[in-house]
Coordinates of N, CA and C in Angstrom, one line a residue:
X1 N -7.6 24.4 5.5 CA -7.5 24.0 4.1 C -7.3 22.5 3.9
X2 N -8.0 21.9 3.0 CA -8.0 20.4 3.1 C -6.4 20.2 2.6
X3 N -5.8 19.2 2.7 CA -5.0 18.8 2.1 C -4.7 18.1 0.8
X4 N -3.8 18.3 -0.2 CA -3.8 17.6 -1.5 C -3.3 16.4 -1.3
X5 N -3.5 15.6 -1.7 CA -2.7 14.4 -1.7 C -2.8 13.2 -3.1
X6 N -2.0 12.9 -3.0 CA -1.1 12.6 -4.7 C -1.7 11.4 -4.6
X7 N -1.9 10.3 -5.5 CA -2.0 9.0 -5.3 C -2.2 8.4 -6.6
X8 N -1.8 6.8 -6.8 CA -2.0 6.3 -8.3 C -3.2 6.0 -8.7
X9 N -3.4 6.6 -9.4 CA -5.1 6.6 -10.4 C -4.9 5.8 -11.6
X10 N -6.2 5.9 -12.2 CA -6.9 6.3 -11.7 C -8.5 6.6 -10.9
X11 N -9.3 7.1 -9.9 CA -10.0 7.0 -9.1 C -10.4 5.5 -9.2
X12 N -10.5 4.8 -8.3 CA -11.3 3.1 -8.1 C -10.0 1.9 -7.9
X13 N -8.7 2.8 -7.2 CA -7.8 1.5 -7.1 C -7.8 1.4 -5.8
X14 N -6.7 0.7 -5.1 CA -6.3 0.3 -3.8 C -5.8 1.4 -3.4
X15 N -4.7 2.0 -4.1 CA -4.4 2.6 -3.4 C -5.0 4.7 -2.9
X16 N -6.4 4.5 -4.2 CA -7.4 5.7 -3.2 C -8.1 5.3 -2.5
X17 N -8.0 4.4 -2.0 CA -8.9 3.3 -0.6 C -8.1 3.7 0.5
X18 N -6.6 3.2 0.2 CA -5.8 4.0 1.0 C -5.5 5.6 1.4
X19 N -5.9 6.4 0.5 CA -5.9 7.7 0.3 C -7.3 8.1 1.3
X20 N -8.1 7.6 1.3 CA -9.7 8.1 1.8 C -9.4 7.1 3.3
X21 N -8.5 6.1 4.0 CA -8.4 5.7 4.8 C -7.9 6.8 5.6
X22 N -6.6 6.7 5.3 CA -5.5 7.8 5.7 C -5.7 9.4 5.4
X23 N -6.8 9.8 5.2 CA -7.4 11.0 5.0 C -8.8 11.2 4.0
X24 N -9.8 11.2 5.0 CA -11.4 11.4 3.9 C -11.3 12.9 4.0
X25 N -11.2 13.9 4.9 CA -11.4 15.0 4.1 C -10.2 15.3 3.0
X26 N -9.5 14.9 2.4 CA -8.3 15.4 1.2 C -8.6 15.6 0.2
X27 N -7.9 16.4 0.1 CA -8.7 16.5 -1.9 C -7.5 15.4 -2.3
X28 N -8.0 14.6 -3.5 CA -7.5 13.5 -4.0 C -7.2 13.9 -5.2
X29 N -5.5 13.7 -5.5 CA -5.4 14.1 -6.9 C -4.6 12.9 -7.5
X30 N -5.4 12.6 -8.8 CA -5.2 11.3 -9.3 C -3.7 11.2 -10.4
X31 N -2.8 10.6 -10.6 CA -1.2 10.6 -11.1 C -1.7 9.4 -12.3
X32 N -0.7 9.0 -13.0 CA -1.0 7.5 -13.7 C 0.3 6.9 -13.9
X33 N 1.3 7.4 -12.9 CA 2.4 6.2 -12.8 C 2.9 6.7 -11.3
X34 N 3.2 6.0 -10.5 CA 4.6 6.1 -9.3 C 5.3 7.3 -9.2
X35 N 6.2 7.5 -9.7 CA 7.2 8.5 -10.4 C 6.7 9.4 -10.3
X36 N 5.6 9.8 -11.1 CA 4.4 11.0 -11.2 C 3.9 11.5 -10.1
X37 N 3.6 10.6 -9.4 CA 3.1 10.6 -7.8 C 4.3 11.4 -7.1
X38 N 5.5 10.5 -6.9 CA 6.2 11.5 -6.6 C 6.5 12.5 -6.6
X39 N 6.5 12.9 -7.7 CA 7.2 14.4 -7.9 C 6.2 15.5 -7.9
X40 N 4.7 15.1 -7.9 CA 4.0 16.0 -7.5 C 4.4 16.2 -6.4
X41 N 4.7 15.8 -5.2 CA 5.4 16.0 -3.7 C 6.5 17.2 -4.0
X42 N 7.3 17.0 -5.0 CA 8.6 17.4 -5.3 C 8.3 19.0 -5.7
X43 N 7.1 19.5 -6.7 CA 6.9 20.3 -7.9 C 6.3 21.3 -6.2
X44 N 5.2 20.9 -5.7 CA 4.4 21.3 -4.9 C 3.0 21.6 -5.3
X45 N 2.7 20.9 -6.4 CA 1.5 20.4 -6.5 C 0.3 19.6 -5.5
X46 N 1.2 18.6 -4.7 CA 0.3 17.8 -3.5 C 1.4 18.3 -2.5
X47 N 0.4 18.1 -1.1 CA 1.5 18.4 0.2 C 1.8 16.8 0.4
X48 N 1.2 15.9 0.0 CA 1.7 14.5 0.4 C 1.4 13.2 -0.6
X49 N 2.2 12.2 -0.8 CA 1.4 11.2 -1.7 C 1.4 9.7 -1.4
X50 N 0.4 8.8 -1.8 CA 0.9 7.9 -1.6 C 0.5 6.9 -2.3
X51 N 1.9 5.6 -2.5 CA 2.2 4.5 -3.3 C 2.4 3.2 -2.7
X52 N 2.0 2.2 -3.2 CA 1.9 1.0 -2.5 C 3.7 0.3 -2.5
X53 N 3.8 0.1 -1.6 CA 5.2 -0.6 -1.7 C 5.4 -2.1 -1.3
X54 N 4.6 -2.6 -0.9 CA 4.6 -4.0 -0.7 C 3.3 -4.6 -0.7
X55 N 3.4 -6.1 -1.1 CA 2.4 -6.9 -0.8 C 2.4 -8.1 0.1
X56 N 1.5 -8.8 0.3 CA 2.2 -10.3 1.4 C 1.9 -11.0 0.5
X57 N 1.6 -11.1 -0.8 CA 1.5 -11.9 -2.2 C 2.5 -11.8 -3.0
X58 N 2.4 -10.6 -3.7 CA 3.3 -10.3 -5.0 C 4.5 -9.6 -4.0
X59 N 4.8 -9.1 -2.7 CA 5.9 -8.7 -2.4 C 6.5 -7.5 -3.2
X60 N 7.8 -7.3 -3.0 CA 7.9 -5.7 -3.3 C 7.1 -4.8 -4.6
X61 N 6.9 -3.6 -4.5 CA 6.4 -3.1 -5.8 C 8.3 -1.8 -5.8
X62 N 8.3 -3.2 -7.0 CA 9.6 -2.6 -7.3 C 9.8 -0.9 -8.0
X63 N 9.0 -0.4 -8.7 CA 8.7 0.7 -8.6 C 9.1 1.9 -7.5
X64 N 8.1 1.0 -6.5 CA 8.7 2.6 -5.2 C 9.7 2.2 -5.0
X65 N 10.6 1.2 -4.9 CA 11.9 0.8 -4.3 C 12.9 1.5 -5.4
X66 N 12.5 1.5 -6.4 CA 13.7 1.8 -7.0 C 13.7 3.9 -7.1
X67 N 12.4 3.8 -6.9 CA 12.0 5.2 -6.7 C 12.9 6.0 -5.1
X68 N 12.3 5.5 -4.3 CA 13.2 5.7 -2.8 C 14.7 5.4 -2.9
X69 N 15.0 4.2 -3.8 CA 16.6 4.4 -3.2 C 17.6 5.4 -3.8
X70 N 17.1 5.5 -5.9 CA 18.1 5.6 -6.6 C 17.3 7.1 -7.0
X71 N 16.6 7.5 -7.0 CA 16.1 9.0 -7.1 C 16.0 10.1 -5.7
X72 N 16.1 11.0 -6.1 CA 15.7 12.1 -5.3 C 14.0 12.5 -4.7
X73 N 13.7 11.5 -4.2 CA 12.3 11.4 -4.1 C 12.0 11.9 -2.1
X74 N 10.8 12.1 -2.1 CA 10.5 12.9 -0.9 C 10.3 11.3 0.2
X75 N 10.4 12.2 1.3 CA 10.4 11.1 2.4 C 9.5 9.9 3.0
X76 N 9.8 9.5 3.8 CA 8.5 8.3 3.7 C 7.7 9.1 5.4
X77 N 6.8 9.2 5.2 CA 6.5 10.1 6.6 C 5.2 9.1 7.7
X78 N 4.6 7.8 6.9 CA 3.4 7.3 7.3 C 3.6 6.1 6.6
X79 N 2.8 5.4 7.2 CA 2.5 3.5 6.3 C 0.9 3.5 6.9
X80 N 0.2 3.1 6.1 CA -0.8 2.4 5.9 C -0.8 0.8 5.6
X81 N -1.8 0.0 5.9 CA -1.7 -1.5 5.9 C -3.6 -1.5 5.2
X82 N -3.5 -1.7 4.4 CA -4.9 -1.9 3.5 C -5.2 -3.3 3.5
X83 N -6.4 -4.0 3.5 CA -7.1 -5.8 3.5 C -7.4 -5.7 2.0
X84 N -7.0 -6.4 1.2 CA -6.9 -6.3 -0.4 C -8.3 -7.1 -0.6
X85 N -8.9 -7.0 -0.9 CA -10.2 -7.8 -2.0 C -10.6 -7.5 -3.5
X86 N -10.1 -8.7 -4.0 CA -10.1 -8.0 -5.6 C -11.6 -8.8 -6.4
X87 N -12.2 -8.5 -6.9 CA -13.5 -8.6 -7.9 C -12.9 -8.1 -9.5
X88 N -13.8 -10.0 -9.5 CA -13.7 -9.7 -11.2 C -14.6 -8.9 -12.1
X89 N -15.0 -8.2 -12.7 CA -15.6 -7.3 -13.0 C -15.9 -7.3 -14.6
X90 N -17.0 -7.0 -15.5 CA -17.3 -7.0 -16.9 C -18.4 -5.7 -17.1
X91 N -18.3 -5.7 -18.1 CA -19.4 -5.0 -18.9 C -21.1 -5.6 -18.3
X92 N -21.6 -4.8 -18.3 CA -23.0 -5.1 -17.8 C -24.0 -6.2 -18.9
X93 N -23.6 -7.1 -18.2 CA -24.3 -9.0 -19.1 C -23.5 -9.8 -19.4
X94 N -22.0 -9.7 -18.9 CA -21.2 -10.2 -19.4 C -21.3 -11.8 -18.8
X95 N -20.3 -12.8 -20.0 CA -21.1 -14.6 -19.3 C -19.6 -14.7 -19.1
X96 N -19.4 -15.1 -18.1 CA -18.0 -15.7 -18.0 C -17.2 -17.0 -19.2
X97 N -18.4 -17.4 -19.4 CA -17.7 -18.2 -20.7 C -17.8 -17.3 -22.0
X98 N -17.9 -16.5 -22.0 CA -17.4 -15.7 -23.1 C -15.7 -14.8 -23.2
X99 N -15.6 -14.4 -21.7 CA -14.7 -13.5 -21.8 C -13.5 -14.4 -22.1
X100 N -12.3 -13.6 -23.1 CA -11.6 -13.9 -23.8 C -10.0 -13.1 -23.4
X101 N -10.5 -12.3 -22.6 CA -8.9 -11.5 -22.0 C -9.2 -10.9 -20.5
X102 N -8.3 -11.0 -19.9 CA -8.7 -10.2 -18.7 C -7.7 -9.2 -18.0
X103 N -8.3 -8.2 -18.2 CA -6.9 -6.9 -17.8 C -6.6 -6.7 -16.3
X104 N -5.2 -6.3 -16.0 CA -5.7 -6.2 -14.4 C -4.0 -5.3 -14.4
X105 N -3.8 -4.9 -13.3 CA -2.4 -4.5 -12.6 C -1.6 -5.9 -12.7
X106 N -0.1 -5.8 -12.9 CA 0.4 -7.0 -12.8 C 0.6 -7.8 -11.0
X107 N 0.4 -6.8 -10.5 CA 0.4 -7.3 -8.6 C -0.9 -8.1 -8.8
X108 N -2.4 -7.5 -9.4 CA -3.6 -8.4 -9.0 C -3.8 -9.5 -9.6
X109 N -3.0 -9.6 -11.2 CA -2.9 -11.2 -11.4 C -2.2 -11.6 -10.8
X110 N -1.0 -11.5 -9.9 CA -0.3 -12.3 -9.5 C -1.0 -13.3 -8.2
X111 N -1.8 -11.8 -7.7 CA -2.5 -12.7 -6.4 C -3.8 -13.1 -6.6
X112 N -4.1 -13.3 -7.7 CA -5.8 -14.1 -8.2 C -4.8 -15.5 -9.0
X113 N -3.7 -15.9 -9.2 CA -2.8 -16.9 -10.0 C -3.8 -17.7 -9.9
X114 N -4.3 -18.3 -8.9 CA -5.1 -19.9 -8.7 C -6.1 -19.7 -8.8
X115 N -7.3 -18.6 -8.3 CA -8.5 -18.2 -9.5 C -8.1 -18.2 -10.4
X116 N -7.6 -17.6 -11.3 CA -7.5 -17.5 -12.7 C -6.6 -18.9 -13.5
X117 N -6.0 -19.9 -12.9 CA -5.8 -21.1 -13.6 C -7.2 -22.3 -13.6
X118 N -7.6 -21.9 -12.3 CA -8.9 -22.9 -11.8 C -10.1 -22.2 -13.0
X119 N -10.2 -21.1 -13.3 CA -11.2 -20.8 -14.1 C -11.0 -20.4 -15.2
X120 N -9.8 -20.0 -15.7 CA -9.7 -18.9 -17.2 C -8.1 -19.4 -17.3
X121 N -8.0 -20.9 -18.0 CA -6.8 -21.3 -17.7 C -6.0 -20.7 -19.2
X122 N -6.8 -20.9 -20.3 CA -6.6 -20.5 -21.5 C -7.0 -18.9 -22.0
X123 N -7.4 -17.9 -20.7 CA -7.9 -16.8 -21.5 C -6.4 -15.7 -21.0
X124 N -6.5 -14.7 -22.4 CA -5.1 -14.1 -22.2 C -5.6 -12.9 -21.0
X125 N -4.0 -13.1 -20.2 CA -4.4 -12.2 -19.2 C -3.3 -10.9 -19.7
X126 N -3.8 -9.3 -19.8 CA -3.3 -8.4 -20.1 C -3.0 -7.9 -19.2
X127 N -1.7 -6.7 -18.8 CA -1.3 -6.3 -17.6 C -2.0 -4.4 -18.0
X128 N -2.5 -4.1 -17.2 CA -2.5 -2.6 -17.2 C -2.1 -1.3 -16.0
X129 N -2.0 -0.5 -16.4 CA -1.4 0.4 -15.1 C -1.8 0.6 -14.0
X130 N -3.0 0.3 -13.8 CA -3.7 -0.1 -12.3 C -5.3 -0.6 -12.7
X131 N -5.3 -1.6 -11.6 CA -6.2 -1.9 -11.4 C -8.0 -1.2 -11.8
X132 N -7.7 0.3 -11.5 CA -8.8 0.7 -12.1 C -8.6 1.2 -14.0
X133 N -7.3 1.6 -14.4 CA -7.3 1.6 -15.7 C -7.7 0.1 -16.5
X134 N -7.9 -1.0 -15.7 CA -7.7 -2.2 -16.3 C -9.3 -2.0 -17.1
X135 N -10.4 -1.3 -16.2 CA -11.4 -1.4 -16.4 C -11.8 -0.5 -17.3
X136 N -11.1 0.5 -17.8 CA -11.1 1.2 -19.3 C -10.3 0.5 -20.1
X137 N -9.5 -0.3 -20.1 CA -8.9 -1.1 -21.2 C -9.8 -2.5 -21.2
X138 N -10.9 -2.2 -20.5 CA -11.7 -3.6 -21.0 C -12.9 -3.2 -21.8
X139 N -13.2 -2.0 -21.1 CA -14.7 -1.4 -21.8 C -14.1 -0.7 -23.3
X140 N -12.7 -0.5 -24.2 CA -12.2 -0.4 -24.8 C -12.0 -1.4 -25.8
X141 N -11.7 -2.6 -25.1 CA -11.5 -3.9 -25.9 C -12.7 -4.7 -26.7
X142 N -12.7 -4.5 -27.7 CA -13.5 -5.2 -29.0 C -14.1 -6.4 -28.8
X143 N -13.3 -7.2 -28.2 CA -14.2 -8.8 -27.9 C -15.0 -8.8 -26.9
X144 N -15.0 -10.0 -26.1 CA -15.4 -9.8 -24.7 C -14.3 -9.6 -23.6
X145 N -14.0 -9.0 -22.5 CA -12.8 -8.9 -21.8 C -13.8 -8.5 -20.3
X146 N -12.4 -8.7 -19.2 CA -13.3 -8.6 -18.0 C -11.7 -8.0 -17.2
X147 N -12.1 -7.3 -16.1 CA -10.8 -6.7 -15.2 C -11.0 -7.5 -14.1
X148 N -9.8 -7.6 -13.3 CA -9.8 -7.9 -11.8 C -9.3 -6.1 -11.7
X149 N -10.6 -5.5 -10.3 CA -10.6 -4.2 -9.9 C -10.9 -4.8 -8.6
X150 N -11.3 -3.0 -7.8 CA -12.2 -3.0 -6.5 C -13.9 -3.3 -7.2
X151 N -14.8 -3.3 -5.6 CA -16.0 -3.1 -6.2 C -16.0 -1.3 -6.6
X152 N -15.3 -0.5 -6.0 CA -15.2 0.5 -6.1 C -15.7 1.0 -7.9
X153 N -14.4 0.8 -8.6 CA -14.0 0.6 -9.4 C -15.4 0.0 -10.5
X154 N -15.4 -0.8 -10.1 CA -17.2 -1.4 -10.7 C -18.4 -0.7 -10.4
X155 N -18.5 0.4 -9.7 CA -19.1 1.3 -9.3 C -19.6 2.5 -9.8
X156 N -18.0 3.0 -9.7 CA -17.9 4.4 -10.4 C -18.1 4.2 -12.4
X157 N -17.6 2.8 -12.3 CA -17.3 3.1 -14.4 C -18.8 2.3 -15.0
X158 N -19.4 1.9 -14.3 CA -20.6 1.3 -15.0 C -20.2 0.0 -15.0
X159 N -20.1 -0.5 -14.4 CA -19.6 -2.6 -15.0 C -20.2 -3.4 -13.9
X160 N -20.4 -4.2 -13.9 CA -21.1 -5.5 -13.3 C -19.9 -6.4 -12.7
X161 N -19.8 -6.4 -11.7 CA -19.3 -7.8 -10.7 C -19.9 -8.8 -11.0
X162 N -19.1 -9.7 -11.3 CA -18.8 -11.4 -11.8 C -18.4 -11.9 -11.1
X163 N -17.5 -12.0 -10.3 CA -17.1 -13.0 -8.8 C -16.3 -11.8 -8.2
X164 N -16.5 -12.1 -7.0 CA -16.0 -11.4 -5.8 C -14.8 -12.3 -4.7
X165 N -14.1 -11.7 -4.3 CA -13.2 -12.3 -3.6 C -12.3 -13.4 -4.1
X166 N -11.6 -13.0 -5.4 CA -11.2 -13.9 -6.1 C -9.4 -13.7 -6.1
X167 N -9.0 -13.1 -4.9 CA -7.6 -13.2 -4.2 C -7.5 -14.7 -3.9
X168 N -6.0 -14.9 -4.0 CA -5.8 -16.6 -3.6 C -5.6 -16.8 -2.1
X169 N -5.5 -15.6 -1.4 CA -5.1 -15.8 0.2 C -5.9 -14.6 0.8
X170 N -7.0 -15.2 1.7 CA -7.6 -14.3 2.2 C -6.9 -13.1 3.1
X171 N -5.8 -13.5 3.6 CA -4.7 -12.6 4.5 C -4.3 -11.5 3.5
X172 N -4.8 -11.3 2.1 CA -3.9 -10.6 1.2 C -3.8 -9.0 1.8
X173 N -2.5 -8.5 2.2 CA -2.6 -7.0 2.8 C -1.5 -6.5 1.7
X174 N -1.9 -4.7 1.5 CA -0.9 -4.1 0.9 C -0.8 -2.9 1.7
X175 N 0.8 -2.8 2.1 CA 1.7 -1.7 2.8 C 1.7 -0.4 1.5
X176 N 1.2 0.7 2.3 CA 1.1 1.6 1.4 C 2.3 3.1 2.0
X177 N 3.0 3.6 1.5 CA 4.0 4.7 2.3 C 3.3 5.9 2.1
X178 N 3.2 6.9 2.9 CA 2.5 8.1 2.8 C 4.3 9.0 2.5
X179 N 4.1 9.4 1.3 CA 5.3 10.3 1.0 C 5.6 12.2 1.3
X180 N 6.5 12.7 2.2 CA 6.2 14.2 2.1 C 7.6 14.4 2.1
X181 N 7.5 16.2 1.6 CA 8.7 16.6 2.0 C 9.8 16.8 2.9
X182 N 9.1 16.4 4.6 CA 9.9 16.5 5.5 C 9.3 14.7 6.1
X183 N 9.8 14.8 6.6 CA 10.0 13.4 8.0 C 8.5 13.5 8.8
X184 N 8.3 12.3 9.8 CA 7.1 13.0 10.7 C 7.8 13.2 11.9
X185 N 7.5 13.5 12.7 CA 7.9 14.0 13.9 C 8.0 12.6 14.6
X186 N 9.1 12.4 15.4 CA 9.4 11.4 16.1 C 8.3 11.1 17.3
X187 N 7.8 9.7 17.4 CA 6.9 9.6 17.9 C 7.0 8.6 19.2
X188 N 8.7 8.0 19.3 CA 8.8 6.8 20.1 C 8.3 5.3 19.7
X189 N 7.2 5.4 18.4 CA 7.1 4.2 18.3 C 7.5 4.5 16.6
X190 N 8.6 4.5 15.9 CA 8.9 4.4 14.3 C 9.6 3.5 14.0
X191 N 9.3 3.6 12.6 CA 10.1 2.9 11.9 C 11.1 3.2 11.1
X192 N 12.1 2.5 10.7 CA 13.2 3.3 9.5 C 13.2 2.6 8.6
X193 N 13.7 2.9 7.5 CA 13.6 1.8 6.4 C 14.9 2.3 5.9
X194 N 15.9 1.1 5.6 CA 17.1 1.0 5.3 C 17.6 0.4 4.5
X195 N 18.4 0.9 3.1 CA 18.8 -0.3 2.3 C 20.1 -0.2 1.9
X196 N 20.7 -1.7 1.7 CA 22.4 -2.0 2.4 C 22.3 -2.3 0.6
X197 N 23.8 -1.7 0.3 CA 24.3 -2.1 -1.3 C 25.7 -2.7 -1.1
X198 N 26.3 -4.1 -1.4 CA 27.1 -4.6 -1.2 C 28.1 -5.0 -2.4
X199 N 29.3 -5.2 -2.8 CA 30.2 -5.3 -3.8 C 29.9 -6.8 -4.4
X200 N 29.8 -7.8 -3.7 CA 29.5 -9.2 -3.9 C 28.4 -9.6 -3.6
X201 N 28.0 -11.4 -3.6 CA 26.5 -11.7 -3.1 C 27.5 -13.1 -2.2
X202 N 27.7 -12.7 -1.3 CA 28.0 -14.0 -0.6 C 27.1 -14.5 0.6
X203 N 26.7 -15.9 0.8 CA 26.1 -16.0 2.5 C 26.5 -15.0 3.9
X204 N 25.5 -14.4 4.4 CA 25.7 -13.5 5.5 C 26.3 -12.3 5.3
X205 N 26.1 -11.6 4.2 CA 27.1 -10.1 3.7 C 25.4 -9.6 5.3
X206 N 24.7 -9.7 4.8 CA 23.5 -8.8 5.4 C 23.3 -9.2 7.0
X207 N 24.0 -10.3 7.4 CA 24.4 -10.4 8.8 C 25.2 -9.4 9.2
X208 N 26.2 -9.7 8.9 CA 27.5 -9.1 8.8 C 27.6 -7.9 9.0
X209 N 26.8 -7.2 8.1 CA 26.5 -6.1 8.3 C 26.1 -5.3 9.8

């Protein structure tokens, strides 16, 4: 029986790129926040899920951090390492000098920053719930507007790619955790992930430690 697996939707982000890496036969079941993701693990809806927790750009996605430490959330059982390439994306004929807003996840504006000052220094940038919802809040939007997505994403919803590879650092990788209700089996080569809470903030509390 395939497996379910939870992941943030919806369909055309990074992280079901990661979901189809780390498992192509799975049945893919799409959430629209973190949290949500989780607790399908929790309800037993999915046998596993997974959420991005770090970037080598925007750095932590505070979301799963605060989800892992301070909730009752299921375990970290897997990591994935995904090559990020983000495309700007429009409505089919769209002119670059028209578009007037551009929706995106707040992680993929952060890592298009110098694309998007070098070219759209003055156009408003909107944040949306992922990457691929950015591209229904543009085919939504009344003026002209354009998303940073996958090509995926430009794919599946009908829209036209306008520049491609418009990350500021070609090294851009995102750490993705595969979440279940138990642990994985010790394998000799793991990892742990640990986080220290301290009464003060002084030099070397985390040495110290």
């Amino acid at each position: 029986m395939p497996k379910r697996l939870a992941f943030l939707g919806p369909p055309g982000t990074h992280t079901e790129q990661a979901c189809v890496n780390y498992d192509s036969a799975a049945v893919l079941l799409p959430y629209p926040t973190i949290p949500l993701v989780a607790a399908a693990v929790d309800s037993g809806e999915a046998d596993e899920a997974i959420v991005p927790i770090e970037n080598s750009i925007g750095g932590s996605v505070s979301v799963t951090l605060d989800l892992l430490i301070h909730e009752s959330a299921p375990l970290i059982s897997h990591e994935i390492v995904l090559p990020i390439t983000h495309f700007l994306i429009g409505p089919p004929g769209t002119r670059l000098d028209d578009v007037d807003v551009i929706f995106s996840h707040p992680q993929a504006l952060e890592q298009c920053r110098r694309y998007m000052a070098d070219h759209f220094g003055s156009v408003l940038e909107t944040a949306s719930m992922s990457t691929a919802a950015a591209v229904a809040d543009m085919f939504r939007y009344e003026g002209t507007a354009a998303a940073i997505a996958t090509e995926r994403a430009a794919k599946l919803y009908g829209a036209e790619v306008l520049s491609n590879g418009i990350s500021d650092y070609a090294n851009n990788r995102t750490r993705f955790v595969v979440l279940a209700s138990t642990d994985h089996p010790p394998s000799g080569d793991d990892k742990t992930s640990i986080c220290f809470a301290f009464n003060g903030d002084d030099p070397g509390m985390l040495y110290s430690a």
